[in-house]
């Protein structure tokens, strides 16, 4: 596409429809949007005649939404492109780790190629930013990191990304601290970790090790925390304390945090307020069949919350399609968010907090100056897109179509 062009006849949300004090729908307007140098430069009503000679692309009434973020994936783990295989039953996480360690290096397909297949799926679903965890442990060294970096390089200009140096087998248990340090020096931007109690066997030493690495590299932290009940919440409390002590507020996230779904609401509120004060974010894969954090309640407490797909056809799960919009719809279903406003607000968990309408229905996206990173959707409004998992016709990243066509 040209560096400057019009998107004509684009559907934008403009406010809520209200009847007797109840939000019953979302109002939209058909507009022309001018894109220049990767940003939104003008937004005018479709009633206005365009008189300049810039190229025009007729959107034909498709709904424009901010492009999506995938905040939890494992590009190095996926089996996409390899033969079908289901999951081997195991009795412990350690058996699963051993199976994965034996399986991935023996595949006929390359890590880079499998990662690229998954990245293509993400673009098709509307994702233009990914946070990927990459396994780091002594036997593999930095090979997974290098393969994932090559895959991401192949998508340069199509999406943005973050890389987590993830000691899947335990930072302490697998003696991976020096390898994680090397990964941070080689392009990873966050320190990963997993279950300091049940995998590493030492909550304090494991968390201290992660924080030390993060401070040393000026990096963030994203901890996989599956531990349930008070073991999980104890770990979260200690990480929040260490986050404040190290000045890492706003740079730390906890993925999964199942323990928050195992405690009474009053305790969940206390935990939410504590995490918000420490600037610790939460990332959920919206699991089926087990307790999950009360996302809406935590958001109300001020916790930054995001949704990610996690496993996508790998040694851990045969399921997954890389569609974060579908995952957001699942969140709405499990949370029983069925009214117009609640459905529309669900979008924020897959867009880095952006929604077309603010909490009171004021139009806040798109604005002049915003990056032209857009999903073009066959839907009348964002609430329908969430509920119906509507078809995405095209994905734009900074003014360039990176999937589909207009």
Short mmCIF file of N, CA and C in Angstrom, two decimals, residues 23-196:
data_model
loop_
_atom_site.label_atom_id
_atom_site.label_comp_id
_atom_site.label_asym_id
_atom_site.label_seq_id
_atom_site.Cartn_x
_atom_site.Cartn_y
_atom_site.Cartn_z
N UNK A 23 -28.29 0.14 28.58
CA UNK A 23 -27.56 0.08 27.31
C UNK A 23 -28.09 -1.11 26.51
N UNK A 24 -28.65 -0.81 25.36
CA UNK A 24 -29.28 -1.85 24.54
C UNK A 24 -28.54 -2.12 23.24
N UNK A 25 -27.57 -1.30 22.91
CA UNK A 25 -26.86 -1.49 21.66
C UNK A 25 -25.70 -0.52 21.55
N UNK A 26 -25.00 -0.61 20.43
CA UNK A 26 -23.86 0.27 20.15
C UNK A 26 -24.12 0.98 18.84
N UNK A 27 -24.01 2.29 18.86
CA UNK A 27 -24.19 3.10 17.65
C UNK A 27 -22.88 3.11 16.86
N UNK A 28 -23.02 3.09 15.55
CA UNK A 28 -21.85 3.19 14.69
C UNK A 28 -22.09 4.23 13.61
N UNK A 29 -21.00 4.71 13.04
CA UNK A 29 -21.05 5.66 11.93
C UNK A 29 -20.16 5.15 10.81
N UNK A 30 -20.54 5.48 9.59
CA UNK A 30 -19.69 5.16 8.44
C UNK A 30 -18.82 6.38 8.17
N UNK A 31 -17.51 6.15 8.16
CA UNK A 31 -16.54 7.24 8.04
C UNK A 31 -15.49 6.92 6.98
N UNK A 32 -14.76 7.96 6.62
CA UNK A 32 -13.56 7.80 5.80
C UNK A 32 -12.36 8.07 6.71
N UNK A 33 -11.38 7.19 6.65
CA UNK A 33 -10.20 7.30 7.52
C UNK A 33 -8.96 7.45 6.65
N UNK A 34 -8.19 8.52 6.89
CA UNK A 34 -6.98 8.76 6.11
C UNK A 34 -5.77 8.26 6.89
N UNK A 35 -4.99 7.41 6.24
CA UNK A 35 -3.79 6.83 6.84
C UNK A 35 -2.56 7.47 6.19
N UNK A 36 -1.62 7.89 7.01
CA UNK A 36 -0.39 8.48 6.49
C UNK A 36 0.78 8.07 7.36
N UNK A 37 1.82 7.53 6.71
CA UNK A 37 3.04 7.11 7.41
C UNK A 37 2.74 6.18 8.59
N UNK A 38 1.80 5.27 8.38
CA UNK A 38 1.52 4.27 9.39
C UNK A 38 0.61 4.69 10.51
N UNK A 39 0.12 5.94 10.47
CA UNK A 39 -0.75 6.44 11.53
C UNK A 39 -2.07 6.94 10.96
N UNK A 40 -3.05 7.06 11.84
CA UNK A 40 -4.34 7.63 11.45
C UNK A 40 -4.19 9.15 11.44
N UNK A 41 -4.41 9.76 10.29
CA UNK A 41 -4.17 11.20 10.14
C UNK A 41 -5.45 12.02 10.11
N UNK A 42 -6.55 11.44 9.60
CA UNK A 42 -7.83 12.15 9.53
C UNK A 42 -8.96 11.15 9.67
N UNK A 43 -10.06 11.60 10.24
CA UNK A 43 -11.30 10.81 10.27
C UNK A 43 -12.43 11.77 9.92
N UNK A 44 -13.14 11.49 8.83
CA UNK A 44 -14.22 12.37 8.41
C UNK A 44 -15.47 11.54 8.13
N UNK A 45 -16.61 12.18 8.18
CA UNK A 45 -17.87 11.51 7.90
C UNK A 45 -17.92 11.06 6.45
N UNK A 46 -18.63 9.97 6.21
CA UNK A 46 -18.77 9.49 4.83
C UNK A 46 -19.59 10.45 3.98
N UNK A 47 -20.28 11.40 4.62
CA UNK A 47 -21.02 12.41 3.86
C UNK A 47 -20.09 13.37 3.15
N UNK A 48 -18.88 13.45 3.63
CA UNK A 48 -17.92 14.40 3.06
C UNK A 48 -17.31 13.83 1.79
N UNK A 49 -17.23 14.64 0.77
CA UNK A 49 -16.63 14.23 -0.50
C UNK A 49 -15.12 14.38 -0.42
N UNK A 50 -14.42 13.32 -0.78
CA UNK A 50 -12.96 13.38 -0.79
C UNK A 50 -12.52 14.01 -2.11
N UNK A 51 -11.73 15.06 -2.02
CA UNK A 51 -11.34 15.80 -3.23
C UNK A 51 -9.89 15.60 -3.62
N UNK A 52 -9.10 14.97 -2.75
CA UNK A 52 -7.69 14.79 -3.10
C UNK A 52 -7.52 13.55 -3.98
N UNK A 53 -6.28 13.30 -4.37
CA UNK A 53 -6.00 12.20 -5.31
C UNK A 53 -5.31 11.01 -4.66
N UNK A 54 -5.33 10.95 -3.34
CA UNK A 54 -4.71 9.81 -2.67
C UNK A 54 -5.48 8.53 -2.97
N UNK A 55 -4.80 7.38 -2.99
CA UNK A 55 -5.50 6.11 -3.25
C UNK A 55 -6.62 5.88 -2.23
N UNK A 56 -7.64 5.15 -2.67
CA UNK A 56 -8.78 4.85 -1.81
C UNK A 56 -9.03 3.35 -1.79
N UNK A 57 -9.33 2.85 -0.60
CA UNK A 57 -9.65 1.43 -0.43
C UNK A 57 -11.01 1.36 0.25
N UNK A 58 -11.99 0.87 -0.47
CA UNK A 58 -13.36 0.82 0.03
C UNK A 58 -13.51 -0.34 1.02
N UNK A 59 -13.77 -0.01 2.27
CA UNK A 59 -13.90 -1.01 3.32
C UNK A 59 -15.29 -1.64 3.31
N UNK A 60 -16.23 -1.00 2.64
CA UNK A 60 -17.58 -1.55 2.43
C UNK A 60 -18.31 -1.87 3.74
N UNK A 61 -18.17 -0.99 4.71
CA UNK A 61 -18.92 -1.14 5.94
C UNK A 61 -18.36 -2.10 6.96
N UNK A 62 -17.16 -2.64 6.72
CA UNK A 62 -16.55 -3.50 7.72
C UNK A 62 -16.27 -2.71 9.00
N UNK A 63 -16.38 -3.38 10.13
CA UNK A 63 -16.11 -2.76 11.42
C UNK A 63 -14.60 -2.69 11.65
N UNK A 64 -14.12 -1.53 12.07
CA UNK A 64 -12.72 -1.37 12.41
C UNK A 64 -12.54 -1.52 13.92
N UNK A 65 -11.61 -2.39 14.30
CA UNK A 65 -11.26 -2.59 15.71
C UNK A 65 -9.75 -2.48 15.85
N UNK A 66 -9.27 -2.06 17.04
CA UNK A 66 -7.81 -2.06 17.25
C UNK A 66 -7.28 -3.48 17.14
N UNK A 67 -6.11 -3.63 16.52
CA UNK A 67 -5.57 -4.98 16.33
C UNK A 67 -5.27 -5.63 17.67
N UNK A 68 -5.14 -6.95 17.64
CA UNK A 68 -5.11 -7.73 18.87
C UNK A 68 -3.68 -8.00 19.35
N UNK A 69 -3.57 -8.30 20.64
CA UNK A 69 -2.31 -8.71 21.24
C UNK A 69 -2.44 -10.14 21.76
N UNK A 70 -1.43 -10.93 21.55
CA UNK A 70 -1.34 -12.29 22.11
C UNK A 70 -0.27 -12.24 23.19
N UNK A 71 -0.70 -12.24 24.45
CA UNK A 71 0.23 -12.00 25.55
C UNK A 71 0.81 -13.28 26.15
N UNK A 72 0.43 -14.43 25.63
CA UNK A 72 1.02 -15.65 26.19
C UNK A 72 1.03 -16.76 25.14
N UNK A 73 2.17 -16.95 24.52
CA UNK A 73 2.31 -18.07 23.58
C UNK A 73 3.70 -18.67 23.71
N UNK A 74 3.87 -19.82 23.06
CA UNK A 74 5.14 -20.55 23.08
C UNK A 74 5.47 -20.92 21.63
N UNK A 75 6.12 -20.03 20.92
CA UNK A 75 6.39 -20.27 19.50
C UNK A 75 7.31 -21.48 19.31
N UNK A 76 8.15 -21.77 20.28
CA UNK A 76 9.10 -22.87 20.12
C UNK A 76 8.50 -24.23 20.43
N UNK A 77 7.32 -24.27 21.03
CA UNK A 77 6.72 -25.53 21.45
C UNK A 77 5.74 -26.12 20.44
N UNK A 78 5.14 -25.28 19.59
CA UNK A 78 4.05 -25.77 18.74
C UNK A 78 4.52 -26.88 17.80
N UNK A 79 3.60 -27.79 17.52
CA UNK A 79 3.85 -28.89 16.59
C UNK A 79 3.21 -28.63 15.23
N UNK A 80 2.71 -27.43 15.01
CA UNK A 80 2.08 -27.09 13.73
C UNK A 80 3.04 -27.38 12.57
N UNK A 81 2.52 -28.07 11.56
CA UNK A 81 3.35 -28.43 10.43
C UNK A 81 3.97 -29.81 10.56
N UNK A 82 3.94 -30.36 11.76
CA UNK A 82 4.42 -31.72 11.97
C UNK A 82 3.21 -32.66 11.95
N UNK A 83 3.45 -33.94 12.12
CA UNK A 83 2.36 -34.91 12.06
C UNK A 83 1.44 -34.77 13.28
N UNK A 84 0.21 -35.25 13.11
CA UNK A 84 -0.74 -35.24 14.22
C UNK A 84 -0.25 -36.15 15.34
N UNK A 85 -0.43 -35.69 16.54
CA UNK A 85 -0.21 -36.54 17.71
C UNK A 85 -1.05 -35.99 18.85
N UNK A 86 -1.64 -36.89 19.61
CA UNK A 86 -2.39 -36.48 20.80
C UNK A 86 -1.43 -36.39 21.98
N UNK A 87 -1.98 -36.14 23.15
CA UNK A 87 -1.15 -35.95 24.33
C UNK A 87 -1.02 -37.25 25.12
N UNK A 88 0.18 -37.60 25.50
CA UNK A 88 0.44 -38.79 26.30
C UNK A 88 0.09 -38.51 27.76
N UNK A 89 -0.79 -39.32 28.36
CA UNK A 89 -1.13 -39.09 29.78
C UNK A 89 0.11 -39.23 30.67
N UNK A 90 0.19 -38.37 31.68
CA UNK A 90 1.30 -38.42 32.64
C UNK A 90 0.74 -38.25 34.05
N UNK A 91 1.56 -38.54 35.03
CA UNK A 91 1.13 -38.41 36.42
C UNK A 91 1.72 -37.19 37.11
N UNK A 92 2.63 -36.48 36.41
CA UNK A 92 3.23 -35.29 37.01
C UNK A 92 3.76 -34.36 35.93
N UNK A 93 3.96 -33.11 36.29
CA UNK A 93 4.52 -32.14 35.36
C UNK A 93 5.93 -32.56 34.94
N UNK A 94 6.64 -33.24 35.82
CA UNK A 94 8.01 -33.62 35.51
C UNK A 94 8.06 -34.68 34.41
N UNK A 95 7.08 -35.57 34.38
CA UNK A 95 6.99 -36.53 33.27
C UNK A 95 6.71 -35.79 31.97
N UNK A 96 5.83 -34.80 32.02
CA UNK A 96 5.52 -34.03 30.82
C UNK A 96 6.77 -33.31 30.31
N UNK A 97 7.54 -32.75 31.21
CA UNK A 97 8.77 -32.06 30.83
C UNK A 97 9.74 -33.01 30.15
N UNK A 98 9.85 -34.22 30.67
CA UNK A 98 10.76 -35.20 30.06
C UNK A 98 10.30 -35.59 28.66
N UNK A 99 8.98 -35.76 28.49
CA UNK A 99 8.45 -36.09 27.17
C UNK A 99 8.75 -34.97 26.18
N UNK A 100 8.52 -33.74 26.61
CA UNK A 100 8.77 -32.60 25.71
C UNK A 100 10.25 -32.50 25.36
N UNK A 101 11.10 -32.69 26.35
CA UNK A 101 12.54 -32.59 26.11
C UNK A 101 13.01 -33.63 25.10
N UNK A 102 12.36 -34.80 25.09
CA UNK A 102 12.73 -35.85 24.14
C UNK A 102 12.07 -35.64 22.78
N UNK A 103 10.86 -35.09 22.76
CA UNK A 103 10.08 -34.99 21.52
C UNK A 103 10.58 -33.89 20.59
N UNK A 104 10.71 -32.68 21.10
CA UNK A 104 10.97 -31.53 20.22
C UNK A 104 12.27 -31.65 19.42
N UNK A 105 13.38 -32.05 20.02
CA UNK A 105 14.61 -32.15 19.21
C UNK A 105 14.56 -33.25 18.15
N UNK A 106 13.66 -34.22 18.31
CA UNK A 106 13.59 -35.35 17.39
C UNK A 106 12.63 -35.13 16.23
N UNK A 107 11.94 -34.00 16.18
CA UNK A 107 10.97 -33.74 15.12
C UNK A 107 11.65 -33.59 13.77
N UNK A 108 10.94 -33.97 12.70
CA UNK A 108 11.46 -33.79 11.35
C UNK A 108 11.39 -32.33 10.91
N UNK A 109 10.47 -31.57 11.50
CA UNK A 109 10.29 -30.17 11.14
C UNK A 109 11.17 -29.27 12.01
N UNK A 110 11.48 -28.08 11.49
CA UNK A 110 12.34 -27.14 12.21
C UNK A 110 11.52 -26.24 13.14
N UNK A 111 12.10 -25.86 14.25
CA UNK A 111 11.44 -24.94 15.18
C UNK A 111 11.04 -23.65 14.49
N UNK A 112 11.92 -23.10 13.68
CA UNK A 112 11.61 -21.85 12.98
C UNK A 112 10.40 -21.99 12.08
N UNK A 113 10.32 -23.08 11.33
CA UNK A 113 9.20 -23.27 10.41
C UNK A 113 7.88 -23.43 11.16
N UNK A 114 7.91 -24.17 12.24
CA UNK A 114 6.68 -24.34 13.02
C UNK A 114 6.24 -23.02 13.64
N UNK A 115 7.20 -22.25 14.12
CA UNK A 115 6.89 -20.94 14.70
C UNK A 115 6.28 -20.01 13.65
N UNK A 116 6.80 -20.06 12.44
CA UNK A 116 6.27 -19.20 11.37
C UNK A 116 4.84 -19.58 11.02
N UNK A 117 4.53 -20.86 11.04
CA UNK A 117 3.14 -21.28 10.80
C UNK A 117 2.20 -20.67 11.83
N UNK A 118 2.62 -20.68 13.07
CA UNK A 118 1.78 -20.11 14.12
C UNK A 118 1.67 -18.60 13.97
N UNK A 119 2.73 -17.94 13.59
CA UNK A 119 2.68 -16.49 13.39
C UNK A 119 1.72 -16.13 12.25
N UNK A 120 1.70 -16.94 11.19
CA UNK A 120 0.73 -16.71 10.12
C UNK A 120 -0.70 -16.81 10.66
N UNK A 121 -0.96 -17.79 11.49
CA UNK A 121 -2.30 -17.94 12.08
C UNK A 121 -2.66 -16.73 12.93
N UNK A 122 -1.69 -16.23 13.66
CA UNK A 122 -1.95 -15.05 14.48
C UNK A 122 -2.34 -13.85 13.62
N UNK A 123 -1.60 -13.61 12.56
CA UNK A 123 -1.94 -12.48 11.68
C UNK A 123 -3.34 -12.63 11.11
N UNK A 124 -3.70 -13.84 10.70
CA UNK A 124 -5.03 -14.09 10.15
C UNK A 124 -6.13 -13.80 11.17
N UNK A 125 -5.84 -14.02 12.43
CA UNK A 125 -6.86 -13.81 13.47
C UNK A 125 -6.92 -12.37 13.94
N UNK A 126 -5.99 -11.52 13.50
CA UNK A 126 -6.01 -10.11 13.88
C UNK A 126 -4.94 -9.69 14.85
N UNK A 127 -4.03 -10.59 15.19
CA UNK A 127 -2.96 -10.29 16.15
C UNK A 127 -1.81 -9.57 15.45
N UNK A 128 -1.34 -8.47 16.06
CA UNK A 128 -0.14 -7.78 15.55
C UNK A 128 0.91 -7.58 16.63
N UNK A 129 0.70 -8.16 17.80
CA UNK A 129 1.74 -8.14 18.84
C UNK A 129 1.68 -9.46 19.59
N UNK A 130 2.85 -10.08 19.78
CA UNK A 130 2.92 -11.34 20.52
C UNK A 130 3.97 -11.24 21.62
N UNK A 131 3.65 -11.86 22.74
CA UNK A 131 4.65 -12.13 23.78
C UNK A 131 4.85 -13.63 23.79
N UNK A 132 6.04 -14.06 23.41
CA UNK A 132 6.32 -15.49 23.36
C UNK A 132 7.33 -15.88 24.42
N UNK A 133 7.03 -16.96 25.10
CA UNK A 133 7.99 -17.59 26.00
C UNK A 133 8.83 -18.55 25.17
N UNK A 134 10.12 -18.63 25.47
CA UNK A 134 11.03 -19.52 24.75
C UNK A 134 11.80 -20.34 25.78
N UNK A 135 11.73 -21.66 25.63
CA UNK A 135 12.38 -22.54 26.60
C UNK A 135 13.90 -22.36 26.61
N UNK A 136 14.42 -22.19 27.82
CA UNK A 136 15.86 -22.07 28.04
C UNK A 136 16.26 -23.10 29.10
N UNK A 137 17.16 -24.01 28.75
CA UNK A 137 17.69 -24.97 29.73
C UNK A 137 19.02 -25.49 29.18
N UNK A 138 19.88 -26.05 30.01
CA UNK A 138 21.24 -26.37 29.58
C UNK A 138 21.34 -27.24 28.34
N UNK A 139 20.48 -28.25 28.22
CA UNK A 139 20.61 -29.17 27.08
C UNK A 139 20.35 -28.49 25.74
N UNK A 140 19.50 -27.46 25.73
CA UNK A 140 19.15 -26.79 24.47
C UNK A 140 19.89 -25.47 24.31
N UNK A 141 20.40 -24.93 25.40
CA UNK A 141 21.12 -23.66 25.32
C UNK A 141 20.24 -22.55 24.78
N UNK A 142 20.74 -21.83 23.80
CA UNK A 142 19.99 -20.72 23.19
C UNK A 142 19.40 -21.10 21.84
N UNK A 143 19.38 -22.39 21.51
CA UNK A 143 18.92 -22.81 20.18
C UNK A 143 17.46 -22.43 19.93
N UNK A 144 16.60 -22.61 20.92
CA UNK A 144 15.19 -22.24 20.74
C UNK A 144 15.05 -20.74 20.54
N UNK A 145 15.78 -19.97 21.33
CA UNK A 145 15.74 -18.51 21.20
C UNK A 145 16.16 -18.09 19.80
N UNK A 146 17.23 -18.66 19.31
CA UNK A 146 17.73 -18.28 17.98
C UNK A 146 16.73 -18.65 16.89
N UNK A 147 16.09 -19.81 17.00
CA UNK A 147 15.11 -20.23 16.00
C UNK A 147 13.89 -19.32 16.02
N UNK A 148 13.42 -18.96 17.21
CA UNK A 148 12.26 -18.08 17.32
C UNK A 148 12.61 -16.68 16.82
N UNK A 149 13.80 -16.21 17.10
CA UNK A 149 14.22 -14.90 16.60
C UNK A 149 14.26 -14.89 15.08
N UNK A 150 14.69 -15.98 14.47
CA UNK A 150 14.70 -16.07 13.01
C UNK A 150 13.28 -16.03 12.45
N UNK A 151 12.36 -16.72 13.13
CA UNK A 151 10.96 -16.69 12.69
C UNK A 151 10.39 -15.28 12.81
N UNK A 152 10.64 -14.63 13.92
CA UNK A 152 10.13 -13.27 14.12
C UNK A 152 10.77 -12.30 13.12
N UNK A 153 12.03 -12.51 12.80
CA UNK A 153 12.69 -11.65 11.81
C UNK A 153 12.00 -11.78 10.45
N UNK A 154 11.52 -12.98 10.13
CA UNK A 154 10.81 -13.19 8.86
C UNK A 154 9.50 -12.42 8.82
N UNK A 155 8.99 -12.00 9.97
CA UNK A 155 7.75 -11.25 10.06
C UNK A 155 8.00 -9.78 10.41
N UNK A 156 9.22 -9.34 10.21
CA UNK A 156 9.56 -7.94 10.49
C UNK A 156 8.64 -7.03 9.69
N UNK A 157 8.09 -6.02 10.34
CA UNK A 157 7.18 -5.10 9.67
C UNK A 157 5.74 -5.57 9.62
N UNK A 158 5.49 -6.78 10.14
CA UNK A 158 4.13 -7.32 10.15
C UNK A 158 3.55 -7.39 11.56
N UNK A 159 4.41 -7.41 12.55
CA UNK A 159 3.95 -7.45 13.94
C UNK A 159 5.10 -7.03 14.86
N UNK A 160 4.75 -6.73 16.09
CA UNK A 160 5.75 -6.45 17.12
C UNK A 160 5.76 -7.61 18.11
N UNK A 161 6.79 -7.66 18.95
CA UNK A 161 6.90 -8.84 19.80
C UNK A 161 7.74 -8.57 21.04
N UNK A 162 7.57 -9.45 22.02
CA UNK A 162 8.40 -9.53 23.21
C UNK A 162 8.81 -10.99 23.38
N UNK A 163 10.00 -11.21 23.92
CA UNK A 163 10.48 -12.57 24.14
C UNK A 163 10.79 -12.75 25.62
N UNK A 164 10.24 -13.83 26.19
CA UNK A 164 10.50 -14.20 27.58
C UNK A 164 11.49 -15.37 27.60
N UNK A 165 12.60 -15.21 28.31
CA UNK A 165 13.55 -16.31 28.51
C UNK A 165 12.97 -17.21 29.59
N UNK A 166 12.45 -18.35 29.19
CA UNK A 166 11.60 -19.18 30.05
C UNK A 166 12.32 -20.47 30.46
N UNK A 167 12.75 -20.58 31.71
CA UNK A 167 13.35 -21.83 32.20
C UNK A 167 12.25 -22.84 32.53
N UNK A 168 11.69 -23.47 31.51
CA UNK A 168 10.54 -24.35 31.66
C UNK A 168 10.76 -25.45 32.71
N UNK A 169 11.99 -25.90 32.84
CA UNK A 169 12.27 -27.01 33.76
C UNK A 169 12.67 -26.52 35.15
N UNK A 170 12.45 -25.23 35.39
CA UNK A 170 12.77 -24.65 36.69
C UNK A 170 14.07 -23.89 36.65
N UNK A 171 14.05 -22.65 37.08
CA UNK A 171 15.27 -21.84 37.09
C UNK A 171 16.33 -22.51 37.96
N UNK A 172 15.93 -22.98 39.14
CA UNK A 172 16.86 -23.63 40.05
C UNK A 172 17.02 -25.11 39.71
N UNK A 173 15.90 -25.77 39.47
CA UNK A 173 15.91 -27.22 39.27
C UNK A 173 16.79 -27.62 38.10
N UNK A 174 16.76 -26.84 37.02
CA UNK A 174 17.54 -27.18 35.83
C UNK A 174 18.86 -26.42 35.75
N UNK A 175 19.16 -25.66 36.81
CA UNK A 175 20.41 -24.89 36.85
C UNK A 175 20.56 -24.03 35.59
N UNK A 176 19.51 -23.25 35.32
CA UNK A 176 19.44 -22.49 34.07
C UNK A 176 19.72 -21.00 34.23
N UNK A 177 20.11 -20.56 35.41
CA UNK A 177 20.24 -19.13 35.65
C UNK A 177 21.22 -18.47 34.68
N UNK A 178 22.36 -19.09 34.46
CA UNK A 178 23.35 -18.48 33.56
C UNK A 178 22.85 -18.49 32.12
N UNK A 179 22.11 -19.52 31.73
CA UNK A 179 21.56 -19.56 30.38
C UNK A 179 20.50 -18.48 30.19
N UNK A 180 19.68 -18.24 31.21
CA UNK A 180 18.70 -17.15 31.12
C UNK A 180 19.42 -15.82 31.02
N UNK A 181 20.49 -15.66 31.78
CA UNK A 181 21.28 -14.42 31.69
C UNK A 181 21.79 -14.21 30.26
N UNK A 182 22.30 -15.27 29.65
CA UNK A 182 22.79 -15.17 28.28
C UNK A 182 21.65 -14.84 27.31
N UNK A 183 20.48 -15.43 27.55
CA UNK A 183 19.33 -15.14 26.68
C UNK A 183 18.93 -13.67 26.77
N UNK A 184 18.99 -13.10 27.96
CA UNK A 184 18.67 -11.68 28.13
C UNK A 184 19.69 -10.81 27.41
N UNK A 185 20.92 -11.25 27.32
CA UNK A 185 21.95 -10.51 26.59
C UNK A 185 21.82 -10.71 25.09
N UNK A 186 21.01 -11.71 24.70
CA UNK A 186 20.90 -12.07 23.27
C UNK A 186 19.56 -11.71 22.66
N UNK A 187 18.78 -10.88 23.33
CA UNK A 187 17.54 -10.40 22.71
C UNK A 187 16.27 -10.63 23.48
N UNK A 188 16.27 -11.49 24.47
CA UNK A 188 15.07 -11.65 25.31
C UNK A 188 14.91 -10.42 26.19
N UNK A 189 13.65 -10.04 26.44
CA UNK A 189 13.40 -8.84 27.21
C UNK A 189 12.74 -9.07 28.55
N UNK A 190 12.39 -10.32 28.84
CA UNK A 190 11.76 -10.65 30.11
C UNK A 190 12.33 -11.94 30.67
N UNK A 191 12.35 -12.02 32.00
CA UNK A 191 12.76 -13.23 32.70
C UNK A 191 11.52 -14.07 32.97
N UNK A 192 11.58 -15.34 32.62
CA UNK A 192 10.48 -16.23 32.90
C UNK A 192 10.74 -17.07 34.14
N UNK A 193 9.73 -17.80 34.54
CA UNK A 193 9.86 -18.71 35.67
C UNK A 193 8.64 -19.59 35.72
N UNK A 194 8.70 -20.63 36.56
CA UNK A 194 7.56 -21.53 36.67
C UNK A 194 7.49 -22.10 38.09
N UNK A 195 6.36 -21.95 38.71
CA UNK A 195 6.02 -22.57 39.99
C UNK A 195 7.22 -22.67 40.94
N UNK A 196 7.61 -21.56 41.55
CA UNK A 196 8.77 -21.57 42.45
C UNK A 196 8.68 -22.61 43.56
#
